[in-house]
């Protein structure tokens, strides 16, 4: 496919990008000319010369057809929407509407403030051509679809705010921590440093309105984008999720292994579907099938899958601890397959599920495929790592107890305290207060903490170069939880981040203390796939068992007994311990 970008004109004249294609790439009658087809995997077009970006007024227009909805979809723009920093503008779309965002000096709160308009009742149909425009005259922002104004606001005024690092793109939504690639077609894009009248917008629509006569056409086949996976297990409930390449009407059918207690749940008009099964029986096996049908009537159906509900207090169970699956998908697949070979009841993940949390393809093309079939039959419960970037994709995909960034859940006679090591754990912080209150209320026999950053580690250089100088030998924010874990008798703290395996001696009061006397063991299980790291060349005061390999931790609990095994990516056992609470007060 060839792309012709017409040369940039002076600021006083509109910029116009028109697209042509070779005959085999055409998707409309030849009399309409060509267009540009994006498949959702290609990078945006980057406009290097930003000197002609509008400053005080603007009109932006495009003929566009959407193949795949996106919460933060971009047609053309120069934007920064990262935390409190909100600058620039973008003409775009969400899951169902067209959008326009703008940040100006008149609404500046110190870091800029974006206003997002949407097209309201005007809902786009996949594969249909639309003329989308927005104007700003220094006081009023207006959004048009097919020549008609659909929304406006006066919440912005003055000059448009930019910074020099912001990319100027066509066919994508990109800022410092997001890259959402366009999936659909563009016929033409126009940018003018003047605000056009409603009459001019209408005339521009009429000029290209032949495109409206074509039947909807989507260059996407219905398929699984994310195969079914399971979160948040309870004794009587379970969440099952999946994502399709197109919006679908979906159905979940589930029943007990004996065929009783059949349930059917439906969901419509979405790509990402979440189903919550309720009224289940504890520690029982259930079968499930999901089906999805697109707007053309095409249907896909999953295999017959299964899961087991969470055990009750007196039941035995097993679980896997894993971390840092963010790289080397083939390694992740080996580790997850070894994990599944043990048929655990549960998986806990110590964070860094993906390399870049804001990049959707890292979820759909790496993490989820590599973790199958494990996560379609075994519920997994993660914590945020630094590589998740606190991105919306994490919260979209995961179904977890509130507030999701941190949470706790019970499983059999154990309770897991899932901590966000990226946020403050300082004294009197919201999260540390929550952790102490939750531990104080816990009646579980076995208590586990999970966070990404290790409170203690013998790593060579994450917390200081141990080959040449000193090290804190652990994350100092994470270190704030240590006294709380000791106070309430937490047995093991699992972490990731440092790509190796380490099990410390039990620790309390910054000393090695027997586990039976209240010591907490710290286990770094960051061997899920990330490139391996190295240890301090000299042992630390707390260092016990270490291994430089991709791995998982397998734990079996039956009453007072905990059996702990560390297993490498090829199924080889390399560490084993047993803990027995019989007769102990902890």
Coordinates of C-alpha atoms in Angstrom, one line a residue:
X1 CA 0.0 0.0 0.0
X2 CA 1.4 3.4 -0.9
X3 CA 0.6 6.6 1.1
X4 CA 0.8 10.1 -0.4
X5 CA 1.1 12.8 2.2
X6 CA 0.7 16.2 0.5
X7 CA 3.3 18.8 1.4
X8 CA 2.5 21.0 4.4
X9 CA 1.1 24.4 3.5
X10 CA 1.6 27.6 5.4
X11 CA -0.2 28.2 8.6
X12 CA -2.8 30.4 7.0
X13 CA -3.9 27.6 4.7
X14 CA -5.4 24.3 5.6
X15 CA -3.2 21.2 5.7
X16 CA -4.7 18.3 3.8
X17 CA -3.6 14.7 3.8
X18 CA -5.1 12.6 1.1
X19 CA -4.5 8.9 0.8
X20 CA -4.1 6.7 -2.4
X21 CA -3.8 3.0 -2.7
X22 CA -2.8 0.4 -5.2
X23 CA -5.7 -1.2 -7.0
X24 CA -5.6 -4.3 -5.0
X25 CA -6.0 -2.3 -1.8
X26 CA -9.0 -0.3 -2.9
X27 CA -12.2 -0.8 -0.8
X28 CA -14.7 1.4 -2.6
X29 CA -15.7 2.2 -6.2
X30 CA -12.7 3.5 -8.1
X31 CA -14.4 6.8 -8.8
X32 CA -14.0 7.7 -5.1
X33 CA -10.3 7.4 -5.2
X34 CA -8.2 5.4 -2.7
X35 CA -7.8 5.4 1.0
X36 CA -5.5 4.2 3.8
X37 CA -6.2 0.9 5.5
X38 CA -5.0 0.4 9.1
X39 CA -5.0 -3.1 10.5
X40 CA -4.6 -2.3 14.2
X41 CA -0.9 -3.4 14.3
X42 CA 0.7 -0.6 12.2
X43 CA 2.3 2.4 13.9
X44 CA 0.6 5.8 13.3
X45 CA 1.9 8.2 10.7
X46 CA 4.1 10.7 12.4
X47 CA 4.1 14.3 11.2
X48 CA 7.6 15.6 11.9
X49 CA 7.0 19.3 11.1
X50 CA 4.9 20.6 14.0
X51 CA 5.4 24.3 13.1
X52 CA 2.0 24.5 11.5
X53 CA 0.0 23.1 14.5
X54 CA -2.9 25.4 15.2
X55 CA -2.4 27.8 18.2
X56 CA -5.6 29.9 18.7
X57 CA -8.3 28.4 16.5
X58 CA -8.7 25.2 14.5
X59 CA -10.8 23.0 12.3
X60 CA -10.0 19.3 12.0
X61 CA -11.9 16.9 9.7
X62 CA -11.6 13.4 8.5
X63 CA -13.4 10.8 6.5
X64 CA -13.1 7.7 8.7
X65 CA -14.4 4.1 9.0
X66 CA -13.8 2.2 12.3
X67 CA -13.1 -1.5 12.2
X68 CA -12.3 -2.0 15.9
X69 CA -13.6 0.2 18.7
X70 CA -11.1 1.5 21.3
X71 CA -11.7 3.4 24.5
X72 CA -9.0 5.8 23.6
X73 CA -9.0 5.8 19.8
X74 CA -7.2 8.5 17.7
X75 CA -7.7 9.7 14.2
X76 CA -5.4 12.7 14.2
X77 CA -3.9 14.6 17.1
X78 CA -1.1 15.9 19.2
X79 CA -1.9 15.0 22.8
X80 CA -0.5 14.4 26.2
X81 CA -2.9 12.9 28.7
X82 CA -0.7 11.3 31.3
X83 CA -1.8 11.7 35.0
X84 CA -2.2 15.4 35.7
X85 CA -0.4 16.5 32.6
X86 CA -3.1 17.2 29.9
X87 CA -2.1 19.1 26.8
X88 CA -2.9 19.4 23.1
X89 CA -5.9 18.0 21.2
X90 CA -7.1 14.9 19.4
X91 CA -9.9 14.0 17.1
X92 CA -10.8 10.4 17.9
X93 CA -13.4 7.8 19.0
X94 CA -14.3 5.5 21.9
X95 CA -16.1 2.2 22.0
X96 CA -19.2 3.7 20.4
X97 CA -18.9 7.4 19.7
X98 CA -16.6 9.9 18.0
X99 CA -14.7 12.3 20.3
X100 CA -12.7 15.5 20.4
X101 CA -10.4 16.5 23.2
X102 CA -8.8 19.9 23.7
X103 CA -6.5 21.7 26.3
X104 CA -6.1 25.5 26.3
X105 CA -4.7 28.2 28.4
X106 CA -8.1 29.4 29.6
X107 CA -8.7 26.1 31.5
X108 CA -5.1 25.5 32.5
X109 CA -4.8 24.2 36.1
X110 CA -1.0 24.3 36.1
X111 CA -0.5 21.1 34.1
X112 CA -3.2 21.7 31.5
X113 CA -6.7 20.3 31.6
X114 CA -8.4 18.4 28.7
X115 CA -12.1 18.6 27.9
X116 CA -13.4 15.5 26.0
X117 CA -16.5 15.9 23.9
X118 CA -18.4 12.8 22.5
X119 CA -21.0 12.5 19.8
X120 CA -23.8 11.7 22.2
X121 CA -26.6 9.9 20.6
X122 CA -24.7 9.5 17.3
X123 CA -23.3 6.0 17.6
X124 CA -21.0 4.8 14.8
X125 CA -21.5 1.5 13.0
X126 CA -18.5 -0.6 12.3
X127 CA -17.3 -0.4 8.7
X128 CA -19.5 2.6 7.8
X129 CA -18.0 5.8 6.5
X130 CA -18.4 9.0 8.5
X131 CA -17.3 12.6 8.1
X132 CA -16.1 13.8 11.5
X133 CA -15.1 17.4 12.3
X134 CA -14.3 19.6 15.2
X135 CA -13.9 23.4 15.4
X136 CA -12.5 25.7 18.0
X137 CA -12.6 29.5 17.7
X138 CA -10.9 30.5 20.9
X139 CA -14.1 30.2 23.0
X140 CA -16.2 27.3 21.8
X141 CA -15.3 23.7 20.9
X142 CA -17.8 22.0 18.6
X143 CA -18.0 18.4 17.3
X144 CA -19.7 17.5 14.0
X145 CA -20.6 14.1 12.5
X146 CA -21.8 14.0 8.9
X147 CA -22.1 17.8 8.7
X148 CA -24.3 18.2 11.8
X149 CA -23.2 19.6 15.1
X150 CA -23.6 16.9 17.8
X151 CA -21.9 18.5 20.8
X152 CA -20.2 21.7 22.0
X153 CA -18.7 23.2 25.1
X154 CA -17.3 26.6 26.3
X155 CA -15.1 25.1 29.0
X156 CA -12.0 25.9 27.0
X157 CA -10.7 29.3 25.9
X158 CA -7.5 30.9 24.8
X159 CA -4.5 29.4 23.1
X160 CA -3.9 25.6 22.7
X161 CA -1.4 24.1 25.0
X162 CA 1.5 22.0 23.7
X163 CA 4.9 20.8 24.7
X164 CA 7.7 20.0 22.3
X165 CA 7.8 16.2 23.2
X166 CA 4.3 15.5 22.1
X167 CA 4.0 13.4 18.9
X168 CA 1.8 14.6 16.1
X169 CA 0.1 11.6 14.6
X170 CA -2.4 10.4 12.1
X171 CA -4.0 7.0 12.8
X172 CA -3.4 6.5 16.5
X173 CA -3.7 7.8 20.0
X174 CA -0.2 8.3 21.4
X175 CA 1.3 10.1 24.4
X176 CA 4.1 9.3 26.9
X177 CA 2.4 6.2 28.3
X178 CA -0.1 5.1 25.7
X179 CA -0.1 3.9 22.1
X180 CA -3.5 2.8 20.8
X181 CA -3.2 2.0 17.1
X182 CA -6.0 2.7 14.7
X183 CA -7.9 -0.2 13.1
X184 CA -10.0 1.0 10.2
X185 CA -9.9 3.2 7.1
X186 CA -9.0 6.9 6.4
X187 CA -10.0 8.6 3.2
X188 CA -8.7 12.1 3.9
X189 CA -7.7 14.4 6.8
X190 CA -7.8 18.2 6.9
X191 CA -6.4 20.5 9.5
X192 CA -6.9 24.3 9.4
X193 CA -5.7 27.0 11.8
X194 CA -9.1 28.7 11.5
X195 CA -12.6 27.8 12.8
X196 CA -14.9 26.9 9.9
X197 CA -18.6 27.7 10.0
X198 CA -21.3 25.1 10.3
X199 CA -22.2 25.8 6.7
X200 CA -18.6 25.1 5.6
X201 CA -18.5 21.8 7.6
X202 CA -21.8 20.7 6.0
X203 CA -20.4 21.5 2.5
X204 CA -17.3 19.5 3.2
X205 CA -19.5 16.6 4.1
X206 CA -21.6 16.9 1.0
X207 CA -18.6 16.9 -1.2
X208 CA -17.6 13.4 -0.1
X209 CA -21.0 12.0 0.7
X210 CA -20.8 9.4 -2.0
X211 CA -18.9 7.3 0.6
X212 CA -22.1 7.1 2.7
X213 CA -23.8 5.0 -0.1
X214 CA -21.4 2.0 0.4
X215 CA -22.4 -0.9 2.5
X216 CA -20.5 -1.4 5.8
X217 CA -17.2 -3.2 5.2
X218 CA -14.9 -4.4 8.0
X219 CA -11.4 -5.8 7.4
X220 CA -11.6 -7.9 10.5
X221 CA -12.7 -11.5 10.9
X222 CA -14.5 -12.5 14.1
X223 CA -12.0 -14.3 16.3
X224 CA -10.8 -14.5 19.9
X225 CA -8.5 -11.5 20.8
X226 CA -8.2 -12.9 24.3
X227 CA -9.3 -16.5 25.0
X228 CA -11.4 -17.1 28.2
X229 CA -9.6 -16.6 31.5
X230 CA -10.6 -16.7 35.1
X231 CA -10.3 -14.2 38.0
X232 CA -11.5 -13.7 41.6
X233 CA -12.3 -17.2 42.9
X234 CA -14.7 -17.5 45.8
X235 CA -16.4 -20.6 47.3
X236 CA -19.7 -19.7 45.5
X237 CA -18.6 -17.3 42.7
X238 CA -16.2 -17.1 39.8
X239 CA -15.4 -14.5 37.1
X240 CA -14.9 -15.5 33.5
X241 CA -13.7 -13.0 30.9
X242 CA -12.7 -13.0 27.2
X243 CA -12.3 -10.5 24.4
X244 CA -13.3 -10.7 20.7
X245 CA -11.9 -8.9 17.7
X246 CA -15.2 -7.3 17.0
X247 CA -18.1 -6.2 19.3
X248 CA -20.2 -9.2 19.9
X249 CA -23.3 -10.5 21.7
X250 CA -22.0 -13.2 24.0
X251 CA -23.3 -16.0 26.1
X252 CA -21.8 -18.0 28.9
X253 CA -23.1 -21.5 29.7
X254 CA -22.0 -23.2 32.9
X255 CA -23.0 -26.2 34.9
X256 CA -21.7 -28.5 37.7
X257 CA -19.7 -31.5 36.5
X258 CA -22.8 -33.6 37.1
X259 CA -24.9 -31.4 34.9
X260 CA -26.9 -29.8 37.6
X261 CA -27.1 -26.1 38.5
X262 CA -26.9 -25.0 34.8
X263 CA -26.6 -21.3 34.3
X264 CA -26.7 -19.1 31.2
X265 CA -25.6 -15.5 31.3
X266 CA -25.7 -13.0 28.3
X267 CA -23.8 -9.9 27.4
X268 CA -24.3 -7.7 24.3
X269 CA -22.5 -5.1 22.2
X270 CA -19.0 -5.5 23.7
X271 CA -15.6 -6.8 22.7
X272 CA -14.4 -7.4 26.3
X273 CA -16.9 -9.5 28.2
X274 CA -16.9 -10.1 32.0
X275 CA -19.3 -12.7 33.4
X276 CA -19.7 -13.3 37.2
X277 CA -21.1 -16.8 38.1
X278 CA -22.9 -16.9 41.4
X279 CA -24.7 -19.5 43.4
X280 CA -22.0 -22.1 43.0
X281 CA -20.9 -24.8 45.5
X282 CA -17.6 -24.7 47.4
X283 CA -14.6 -26.7 46.1
X284 CA -16.6 -28.2 43.2
X285 CA -15.8 -28.6 39.5
X286 CA -17.8 -26.8 36.9
X287 CA -17.8 -26.8 33.1
X288 CA -18.3 -23.7 31.0
X289 CA -18.6 -22.7 27.3
X290 CA -18.6 -19.2 25.9
X291 CA -20.1 -18.2 22.5
X292 CA -19.9 -14.8 20.7
X293 CA -21.8 -13.5 17.6
X294 CA -20.9 -10.4 15.6
X295 CA -23.2 -8.0 13.7
X296 CA -22.9 -10.1 10.6
X297 CA -24.2 -13.2 12.4
X298 CA -20.8 -15.0 12.5
X299 CA -20.3 -17.0 15.7
X300 CA -17.3 -18.4 17.6
X301 CA -17.4 -20.9 20.4
X302 CA -14.9 -21.9 23.0
X303 CA -14.0 -25.5 23.8
X304 CA -15.7 -27.0 26.9
X305 CA -13.6 -25.6 29.7
X306 CA -13.6 -26.2 33.4
X307 CA -12.7 -24.7 36.8
X308 CA -12.9 -25.5 40.5
X309 CA -14.4 -23.1 43.0
X310 CA -12.4 -22.0 46.0
X311 CA -12.1 -24.4 48.9
X312 CA -13.5 -24.0 52.3
X313 CA -11.5 -23.6 55.5
X314 CA -11.0 -27.3 56.2
X315 CA -10.1 -28.2 52.5
X316 CA -6.6 -28.8 51.2
X317 CA -5.5 -26.9 48.1
X318 CA -2.5 -25.9 46.0
X319 CA -1.4 -22.7 44.4
X320 CA 1.3 -21.3 42.1
X321 CA 3.3 -18.1 42.7
X322 CA 4.8 -16.6 39.6
X323 CA 6.1 -13.1 38.5
X324 CA 7.6 -11.0 35.7
X325 CA 6.1 -12.7 32.7
X326 CA 6.7 -9.5 30.7
X327 CA 9.2 -10.8 28.1
X328 CA 10.2 -13.9 26.1
X329 CA 6.8 -15.3 25.4
X330 CA 8.2 -18.7 24.6
X331 CA 9.7 -18.8 28.1
X332 CA 6.5 -17.6 29.7
X333 CA 4.7 -20.4 27.8
X334 CA 7.1 -23.1 29.2
X335 CA 6.7 -21.8 32.7
X336 CA 2.9 -21.6 32.5
X337 CA 2.7 -25.1 31.0
X338 CA 4.8 -26.5 33.8
X339 CA 2.5 -24.7 36.3
X340 CA -0.6 -26.1 34.6
X341 CA 0.9 -29.6 34.6
X342 CA 0.6 -29.5 38.4
X343 CA -3.1 -28.6 38.1
X344 CA -3.1 -26.0 40.9
X345 CA -6.2 -24.5 42.4
X346 CA -5.0 -21.0 42.2
X347 CA -2.3 -18.7 40.6
X348 CA -1.0 -15.6 42.3
X349 CA 1.1 -13.2 40.1
X350 CA 3.7 -10.9 41.6
X351 CA 3.4 -8.2 38.9
X352 CA 5.0 -7.2 35.6
X353 CA 2.5 -9.2 33.7
X354 CA 3.6 -7.3 30.5
X355 CA 6.5 -5.2 29.3
X356 CA 4.4 -2.1 28.7
X357 CA 1.0 -1.9 30.3
X358 CA -0.2 0.9 28.0
X359 CA 0.5 -1.2 24.9
X360 CA -2.5 -3.4 24.3
X361 CA -0.6 -5.7 22.0
X362 CA 1.6 -6.7 25.0
X363 CA -1.6 -8.1 26.6
X364 CA -3.3 -9.6 23.6
X365 CA -0.2 -10.8 21.8
X366 CA 2.1 -11.9 24.7
X367 CA 0.7 -12.3 28.2
X368 CA -2.7 -13.9 27.5
X369 CA -1.7 -16.3 24.8
X370 CA 1.4 -17.5 26.7
X371 CA -0.6 -18.1 29.8
X372 CA -3.0 -20.4 28.2
X373 CA -4.4 -23.0 28.9
X374 CA -3.5 -22.4 32.6
X375 CA -5.6 -19.3 33.1
X376 CA -8.7 -20.7 31.3
X377 CA -9.0 -23.4 34.0
X378 CA -7.2 -21.9 37.0
X379 CA -8.1 -18.5 38.5
X380 CA -5.3 -16.0 38.7
X381 CA -4.9 -13.0 41.0
X382 CA -2.2 -10.4 40.2
X383 CA -0.7 -7.3 41.7
X384 CA 0.5 -4.3 39.8
X385 CA 4.2 -4.2 38.7
X386 CA 6.1 -1.2 37.6
X387 CA 5.8 -2.3 33.9
X388 CA 2.0 -2.2 34.1
X389 CA 2.4 1.6 34.3
X390 CA -0.9 1.7 36.2
X391 CA -2.4 1.6 32.7
X392 CA -6.1 1.3 32.1
X393 CA -5.7 -2.0 30.3
X394 CA -4.8 -3.7 33.6
X395 CA -8.1 -2.5 35.2
X396 CA -10.1 -3.3 32.1
X397 CA -8.8 -6.9 31.9
X398 CA -8.7 -7.8 35.6
X399 CA -11.8 -8.6 37.8
X400 CA -10.6 -8.1 41.3
X401 CA -11.9 -7.1 44.7
X402 CA -12.1 -3.3 45.4
X403 CA -10.1 -1.1 45.1
X404 CA -8.2 -3.4 42.7
X405 CA -4.9 -1.6 43.1
X406 CA -4.6 -3.5 46.4
X407 CA -7.0 -6.0 47.9
X408 CA -7.2 -9.2 50.0
X409 CA -9.0 -12.5 49.5
X410 CA -9.4 -15.7 51.3
X411 CA -8.8 -19.1 49.8
X412 CA -9.3 -22.2 52.0
X413 CA -7.5 -21.6 55.3
X414 CA -5.3 -18.9 53.8
X415 CA -5.6 -15.2 53.2
X416 CA -3.6 -13.3 50.6
X417 CA -2.8 -9.6 51.0
X418 CA -2.2 -8.2 47.5
X419 CA -0.2 -4.9 47.7
X420 CA 0.6 -2.2 45.2
X421 CA 4.4 -1.6 45.7
X422 CA 4.3 1.3 43.2
X423 CA 2.3 3.5 45.6
X424 CA 3.3 4.8 48.9
X425 CA 3.6 2.4 51.8
X426 CA 4.9 5.0 54.2
X427 CA 3.7 5.3 57.8
X428 CA 0.1 6.6 57.9
X429 CA -0.3 6.0 54.1
X430 CA -3.7 4.8 52.9
X431 CA -2.4 1.5 51.8
X432 CA -0.3 0.7 54.9
X433 CA -3.3 1.6 57.1
X434 CA -5.4 -0.8 55.0
X435 CA -2.8 -3.5 55.3
X436 CA -2.6 -3.3 59.1
X437 CA -6.4 -3.1 59.5
X438 CA -6.9 -6.1 57.2
X439 CA -4.2 -8.2 58.9
X440 CA -5.6 -7.4 62.3
X441 CA -9.1 -8.7 61.2
X442 CA -7.7 -11.8 59.5
X443 CA -8.6 -15.2 61.1
X444 CA -6.7 -17.2 58.4
X445 CA -4.3 -19.9 59.6
X446 CA -1.9 -19.1 56.7
X447 CA -1.2 -15.5 55.7
X448 CA 0.7 -14.4 52.5
X449 CA 1.7 -11.0 51.3
X450 CA 2.2 -10.4 47.6
X451 CA 3.8 -7.2 46.1
X452 CA 6.0 -6.6 43.1
X453 CA 9.0 -4.8 44.7
X454 CA 11.0 -7.0 47.2
X455 CA 11.5 -5.8 50.7
X456 CA 14.7 -7.9 50.8
X457 CA 16.8 -9.0 47.9
X458 CA 20.4 -10.1 47.2
X459 CA 20.2 -8.7 43.6
X460 CA 23.4 -7.2 42.3
X461 CA 22.3 -3.8 41.0
X462 CA 18.6 -2.9 41.3
X463 CA 19.2 -1.1 44.7
X464 CA 22.9 -0.2 44.4
X465 CA 25.9 -1.6 42.5
X466 CA 27.1 -4.4 44.7
X467 CA 30.1 -5.0 42.6
X468 CA 31.5 -1.5 43.3
X469 CA 29.5 0.1 46.2
X470 CA 26.8 -0.5 48.7
X471 CA 23.1 -1.4 48.3
X472 CA 19.9 -1.0 50.3
X473 CA 19.3 -4.7 49.5
X474 CA 15.7 -4.2 48.9
X475 CA 13.0 -1.6 48.0
X476 CA 12.8 1.0 50.7
X477 CA 9.1 1.7 50.1
X478 CA 8.3 -2.0 50.3
X479 CA 10.5 -2.2 53.4
X480 CA 7.8 -0.2 55.2
X481 CA 5.5 -3.3 55.4
X482 CA 8.0 -5.5 57.2
X483 CA 7.1 -4.6 60.8
X484 CA 3.4 -5.0 60.0
X485 CA 4.0 -8.4 58.5
X486 CA 5.9 -9.5 61.5
X487 CA 3.3 -8.1 63.9
X488 CA 0.5 -10.1 62.5
X489 CA 2.3 -13.3 61.7
X490 CA 2.5 -13.3 57.9
X491 CA 4.2 -16.5 56.9
X492 CA 5.6 -15.7 53.4
X493 CA 6.0 -12.5 51.4
X494 CA 6.2 -13.1 47.6
X495 CA 7.7 -10.5 45.3
X496 CA 8.9 -10.1 41.8
X497 CA 10.9 -7.3 40.0
X498 CA 14.3 -8.9 40.3
X499 CA 14.5 -11.6 37.7
X500 CA 15.8 -14.5 39.7
X501 CA 14.7 -16.8 42.5
X502 CA 15.6 -16.1 46.1
X503 CA 14.2 -17.4 49.5
X504 CA 15.6 -15.7 52.5
X505 CA 16.1 -17.0 56.0
X506 CA 13.0 -16.1 58.1
X507 CA 13.4 -12.5 59.3
X508 CA 12.1 -10.4 62.2
X509 CA 13.5 -7.2 63.6
X510 CA 16.1 -7.1 60.9
X511 CA 17.6 -10.4 62.2
X512 CA 17.4 -14.0 61.2
X513 CA 14.7 -15.5 63.4
X514 CA 13.3 -19.0 63.1
X515 CA 10.0 -19.1 61.3
X516 CA 8.5 -21.0 64.3
X517 CA 9.4 -17.9 66.5
X518 CA 7.8 -15.4 64.1
X519 CA 10.2 -14.9 61.3
X520 CA 8.8 -14.0 57.9
X521 CA 10.3 -15.6 54.8
X522 CA 10.7 -13.4 51.7
X523 CA 10.5 -15.2 48.4
X524 CA 11.5 -13.5 45.1
X525 CA 9.7 -15.4 42.3
X526 CA 10.4 -13.2 39.3
X527 CA 11.3 -16.0 36.9
X528 CA 8.2 -16.0 34.7
X529 CA 9.9 -14.9 31.5
X530 CA 11.8 -11.6 31.9
X531 CA 15.5 -11.7 31.1
X532 CA 17.5 -13.0 34.1
X533 CA 19.5 -10.8 36.4
X534 CA 22.4 -11.5 38.7
X535 CA 23.1 -11.7 42.4
X536 CA 25.4 -9.8 44.7
X537 CA 28.9 -11.4 44.4
X538 CA 28.9 -11.8 48.2
X539 CA 26.1 -13.4 50.2
X540 CA 23.8 -11.1 52.2
X541 CA 23.1 -11.5 55.9
X542 CA 19.6 -12.8 55.1
X543 CA 20.4 -14.8 51.9
X544 CA 19.5 -18.5 51.9
X545 CA 18.5 -20.2 48.7
X546 CA 19.2 -18.6 45.3
X547 CA 18.8 -19.7 41.7
X548 CA 19.3 -17.9 38.4
X549 CA 16.6 -19.5 36.3
X550 CA 13.1 -19.1 35.0
X551 CA 10.8 -20.8 37.5
X552 CA 7.6 -21.0 39.5
X553 CA 6.8 -21.7 43.1
X554 CA 4.3 -24.5 43.9
X555 CA 2.7 -24.6 47.4
X556 CA 0.4 -27.3 48.8
X557 CA -1.5 -26.6 52.0
X558 CA -3.3 -29.2 54.1
X559 CA -4.3 -28.0 57.5
X560 CA -1.2 -27.2 59.6
X561 CA 1.2 -28.3 56.9
X562 CA 2.6 -26.2 54.0
X563 CA 4.8 -27.9 51.4
X564 CA 6.9 -25.5 49.3
X565 CA 8.6 -26.3 46.1
X566 CA 10.5 -24.2 43.5
X567 CA 10.5 -25.6 40.0
X568 CA 12.3 -24.4 36.9
X569 CA 10.9 -23.9 33.4
X570 CA 11.7 -27.5 32.5
X571 CA 10.0 -29.1 35.5
X572 CA 13.1 -29.6 37.6
X573 CA 12.7 -29.3 41.4
X574 CA 15.5 -27.1 42.9
X575 CA 14.2 -25.9 46.3
X576 CA 11.9 -27.6 48.9
X577 CA 10.8 -26.8 52.4
X578 CA 8.0 -27.9 54.7
X579 CA 6.4 -25.7 57.4
X580 CA 4.3 -27.2 60.2
X581 CA 2.0 -25.1 62.4
X582 CA 1.0 -28.0 64.6
X583 CA 1.3 -26.8 68.2
X584 CA 2.5 -23.3 67.2
X585 CA 0.8 -20.1 68.2
X586 CA 1.4 -18.3 65.0

